[in-house]
Tab-separated table of C-alpha atoms and ligand atoms in Angstrom:
chain	number	residue	atom	x	y	z
A	24	MET	CA	18.158	-72.744	54.440
A	25	ARG	CA	15.327	-70.248	54.297
A	26	ARG	CA	13.814	-71.527	57.570
A	27	ILE	CA	17.041	-70.831	59.388
A	28	MET	CA	17.670	-67.373	57.957
A	29	ILE	CA	14.307	-65.821	58.774
A	30	PRO	CA	14.501	-66.189	62.577
A	31	ILE	CA	18.048	-64.831	62.601
A	32	LEU	CA	17.041	-61.727	60.652
A	33	THR	CA	14.136	-61.167	63.004
A	34	LEU	CA	16.489	-61.223	65.973
A	35	MET	CA	18.891	-58.762	64.319
A	36	ILE	CA	16.111	-56.292	63.601
A	37	GLY	CA	14.475	-56.695	66.982
A	38	GLY	CA	17.638	-56.315	69.061
A	39	PRO	CA	18.543	-52.644	68.535
A	40	LEU	CA	14.925	-51.524	68.685
A	41	ALA	CA	14.445	-53.196	72.042
A	42	ALA	CA	17.642	-51.655	73.407
A	43	ALA	CA	16.458	-48.127	72.519
A	44	ASP	CA	13.515	-48.556	74.867
A	45	THR	CA	15.610	-49.051	77.997
A	46	PRO	CA	15.231	-46.322	80.645
A	47	ASP	CA	18.882	-45.196	80.339
A	48	GLU	CA	18.510	-44.403	76.640
A	49	ALA	CA	15.208	-42.625	77.073
A	50	SER	CA	16.461	-40.320	79.845
A	51	ALA	CA	19.501	-38.986	77.944
A	52	PRO	CA	18.872	-35.398	76.828
A	53	THR	CA	18.174	-35.079	73.119
A	54	MET	CA	20.077	-32.740	70.826
A	55	ALA	CA	17.022	-30.483	70.716
A	56	GLU	CA	17.067	-30.299	74.522
A	57	ARG	CA	20.783	-29.455	74.598
A	58	ILE	CA	20.814	-26.699	71.936
A	59	SER	CA	20.259	-23.001	72.645
A	60	VAL	CA	19.044	-20.784	69.797
A	61	HIS	CA	19.849	-17.074	70.055
A	62	ALA	CA	18.491	-14.144	68.036
A	63	PRO	CA	16.841	-15.966	65.145
A	64	TRP	CA	15.680	-13.765	62.264
A	65	ALA	CA	14.347	-14.101	58.735
A	66	ARG	CA	15.397	-11.748	55.949
A	67	LEU	CA	12.728	-9.509	54.425
A	68	MET	CA	13.076	-9.478	50.626
A	69	PRO	CA	11.940	-7.018	47.958
A	70	PRO	CA	8.504	-7.807	46.473
A	71	GLY	CA	8.536	-10.618	43.953
A	72	GLN	CA	11.463	-12.517	45.441
A	73	PRO	CA	10.405	-16.143	45.899
A	74	ASN	CA	13.183	-17.168	48.280
A	75	THR	CA	14.760	-15.913	51.474
A	76	ALA	CA	16.864	-17.140	54.371
A	77	ALA	CA	16.831	-17.339	58.147
A	78	PHE	CA	19.764	-16.858	60.495
A	79	MET	CA	20.538	-17.541	64.153
A	80	LEU	CA	23.263	-18.340	66.630
A	81	LEU	CA	23.338	-21.976	67.764
A	82	GLU	CA	24.988	-22.655	71.107
A	83	ASN	CA	25.897	-26.047	72.533
A	84	ALA	CA	26.758	-25.881	76.224
A	85	SER	CA	26.709	-29.669	76.563
A	86	GLU	CA	29.630	-32.082	76.392
A	87	GLU	CA	28.405	-33.866	73.259
A	88	ASP	CA	28.340	-32.574	69.699
A	89	ILE	CA	25.017	-31.526	68.189
A	90	VAL	CA	24.280	-31.996	64.499
A	91	LEU	CA	21.537	-30.166	62.635
A	92	VAL	CA	20.435	-32.230	59.625
A	93	ALA	CA	17.314	-30.480	58.307
A	94	ALA	CA	14.795	-27.731	58.873
A	95	ARG	CA	11.114	-27.392	58.119
A	96	SER	CA	8.785	-24.414	57.830
A	97	PRO	CA	5.217	-23.793	56.740
A	98	ALA	CA	6.445	-20.500	55.205
A	99	SER	CA	7.977	-22.070	52.087
A	100	GLU	CA	7.574	-25.081	49.858
A	101	VAL	CA	11.166	-26.236	50.376
A	102	VAL	CA	13.586	-25.679	53.260
A	103	GLU	CA	17.287	-26.485	52.918
A	104	LEU	CA	20.458	-26.009	54.943
A	105	HIS	CA	22.883	-23.863	52.937
A	106	THR	CA	26.338	-22.370	53.063
A	107	HIS	CA	28.226	-19.941	50.829
A	108	ILE	CA	31.337	-20.967	48.944
A	109	GLN	CA	33.811	-19.027	46.830
A	110	ASP	CA	33.603	-20.324	43.263
A	111	GLU	CA	35.947	-18.608	40.788
A	112	GLY	CA	35.639	-15.364	42.687
A	113	MET	CA	31.858	-15.562	42.995
A	114	MET	CA	29.949	-16.193	46.195
A	115	ARG	CA	27.551	-19.057	45.586
A	116	MET	CA	25.110	-20.883	47.832
A	117	ARG	CA	25.391	-24.623	48.213
A	118	GLU	CA	23.225	-27.078	50.126
A	119	VAL	CA	24.899	-28.865	53.021
A	120	ALA	CA	23.801	-32.157	54.553
A	121	ARG	CA	24.536	-31.065	58.128
A	122	ILE	CA	25.494	-28.147	60.338
A	123	ASP	CA	27.692	-29.099	63.290
A	124	VAL	CA	27.564	-27.387	66.656
A	125	PRO	CA	30.572	-28.747	68.582
A	126	ALA	CA	30.439	-29.563	72.272
A	127	GLY	CA	30.959	-26.371	74.267
A	128	GLY	CA	30.882	-24.302	71.085
A	129	GLN	CA	28.765	-22.065	68.907
A	130	THR	CA	27.849	-22.043	65.220
A	131	GLU	CA	26.563	-18.844	63.667
A	132	LEU	CA	24.132	-18.811	60.766
A	133	ARG	CA	24.593	-15.379	59.142
A	134	PRO	CA	24.378	-13.585	55.787
A	135	GLY	CA	27.249	-14.727	53.584
A	136	GLY	CA	27.645	-17.956	55.540
A	137	LEU	CA	25.514	-20.802	56.808
A	138	HIS	CA	21.760	-20.254	56.671
A	139	VAL	CA	18.356	-21.904	56.583
A	140	MET	CA	17.155	-21.424	52.991
A	141	LEU	CA	13.443	-20.872	52.476
A	142	ILE	CA	12.655	-21.698	48.832
A	143	GLY	CA	9.298	-20.925	47.280
A	144	LEU	CA	7.669	-18.686	49.873
A	145	VAL	CA	4.002	-19.491	50.313
A	146	GLU	CA	3.397	-15.759	50.658
A	147	PRO	CA	5.781	-12.787	50.898
A	148	LEU	CA	7.204	-12.276	54.371
A	149	ALA	CA	5.739	-9.245	56.107
A	150	PRO	CA	7.453	-6.888	58.555
A	151	ALA	CA	6.882	-7.535	62.258
A	152	VAL	CA	5.858	-11.154	61.916
A	153	ALA	CA	7.742	-14.286	62.929
A	154	VAL	CA	8.470	-17.266	60.702
A	155	ALA	CA	7.962	-20.660	62.327
A	156	ILE	CA	10.965	-22.908	61.733
A	157	THR	CA	11.476	-26.438	63.025
A	158	LEU	CA	15.067	-27.618	63.399
A	159	VAL	CA	15.631	-31.367	62.921
A	160	PHE	CA	18.653	-32.945	64.588
A	161	ALA	CA	20.649	-36.082	63.829
A	162	ASP	CA	19.042	-38.002	66.706
A	163	GLY	CA	15.578	-37.267	65.317
A	164	SER	CA	14.705	-34.680	67.947
A	165	THR	CA	13.136	-31.404	66.802
A	166	LEU	CA	12.941	-27.845	68.050
A	167	GLU	CA	10.437	-25.242	66.880
A	168	LEU	CA	11.436	-21.590	66.944
A	169	HIS	CA	10.032	-18.323	65.641
A	170	ALA	CA	12.296	-16.051	63.617
A	171	PRO	CA	11.118	-12.414	63.468
A	172	THR	CA	11.443	-10.784	60.054
A	173	ARG	CA	14.055	-8.093	59.607
A	174	HIS	CA	15.298	-5.842	56.798
A	175	PRO	CA	18.742	-6.896	55.550
A	176	ARG	CA	20.390	-3.529	56.022
A	177	ASP	CA	23.864	-4.998	55.739
A	178	MET	CA	23.394	-7.063	52.581
A	179	SER	CA	24.237	-4.449	49.930
A	180	GLY	CA	27.679	-3.541	51.253
A	181	ARG	CA	28.918	-6.525	53.186
A	182	GLY	CA	32.537	-5.360	52.996
A	183	GLN	CA	31.861	-1.923	54.442
A	184	HIS	CA	29.402	-3.105	57.045
A	185	PRO	CA	30.518	-6.474	58.331
A	186	ARG	CA	28.626	-6.221	61.586
A	187	GLN	CA	25.098	-7.454	62.008
A	188	PRO	CA	22.510	-4.827	62.882
A	189	PRO	CA	21.716	-5.042	66.603
A	190	ASP	CA	18.521	-6.718	67.715
B	367	LIG	CU1	20.765	-20.373	50.361
């Protein structure tokens, strides 16, 4: 029984891997190649704050959905994808497993909504620098971007000042 099973398992594992190497698969644009990132920025925090967040507009002009599944950065010990939810009248942050950018659509990461959470800053963010962030997509492709730091002028009175400060 064992002699029969082992060759079959080897075939099952080898099949899909071999198929991924065909020229057709390799030439299809990756999610990282199809995404456009507009106006990324990272929020400057008061001294002593160990965490901050980065925001951007993700645009997908292609005909296939794009799914962001993770982000990395040398600026903090941990990087997570977050959203805000209403919980008994309080705005709370919650980690999400994915951020979808639908075909032909846009997804905005903004204060009070979706964001890239930088937890445990290696050093405080300084004005006029850019934070390196690598976006990781569901197909394994990656895109590195640089998010300039910016003061969160709209954070204290979100209701009165719903608009983002201009770039
Ligand atoms: Cu967060």
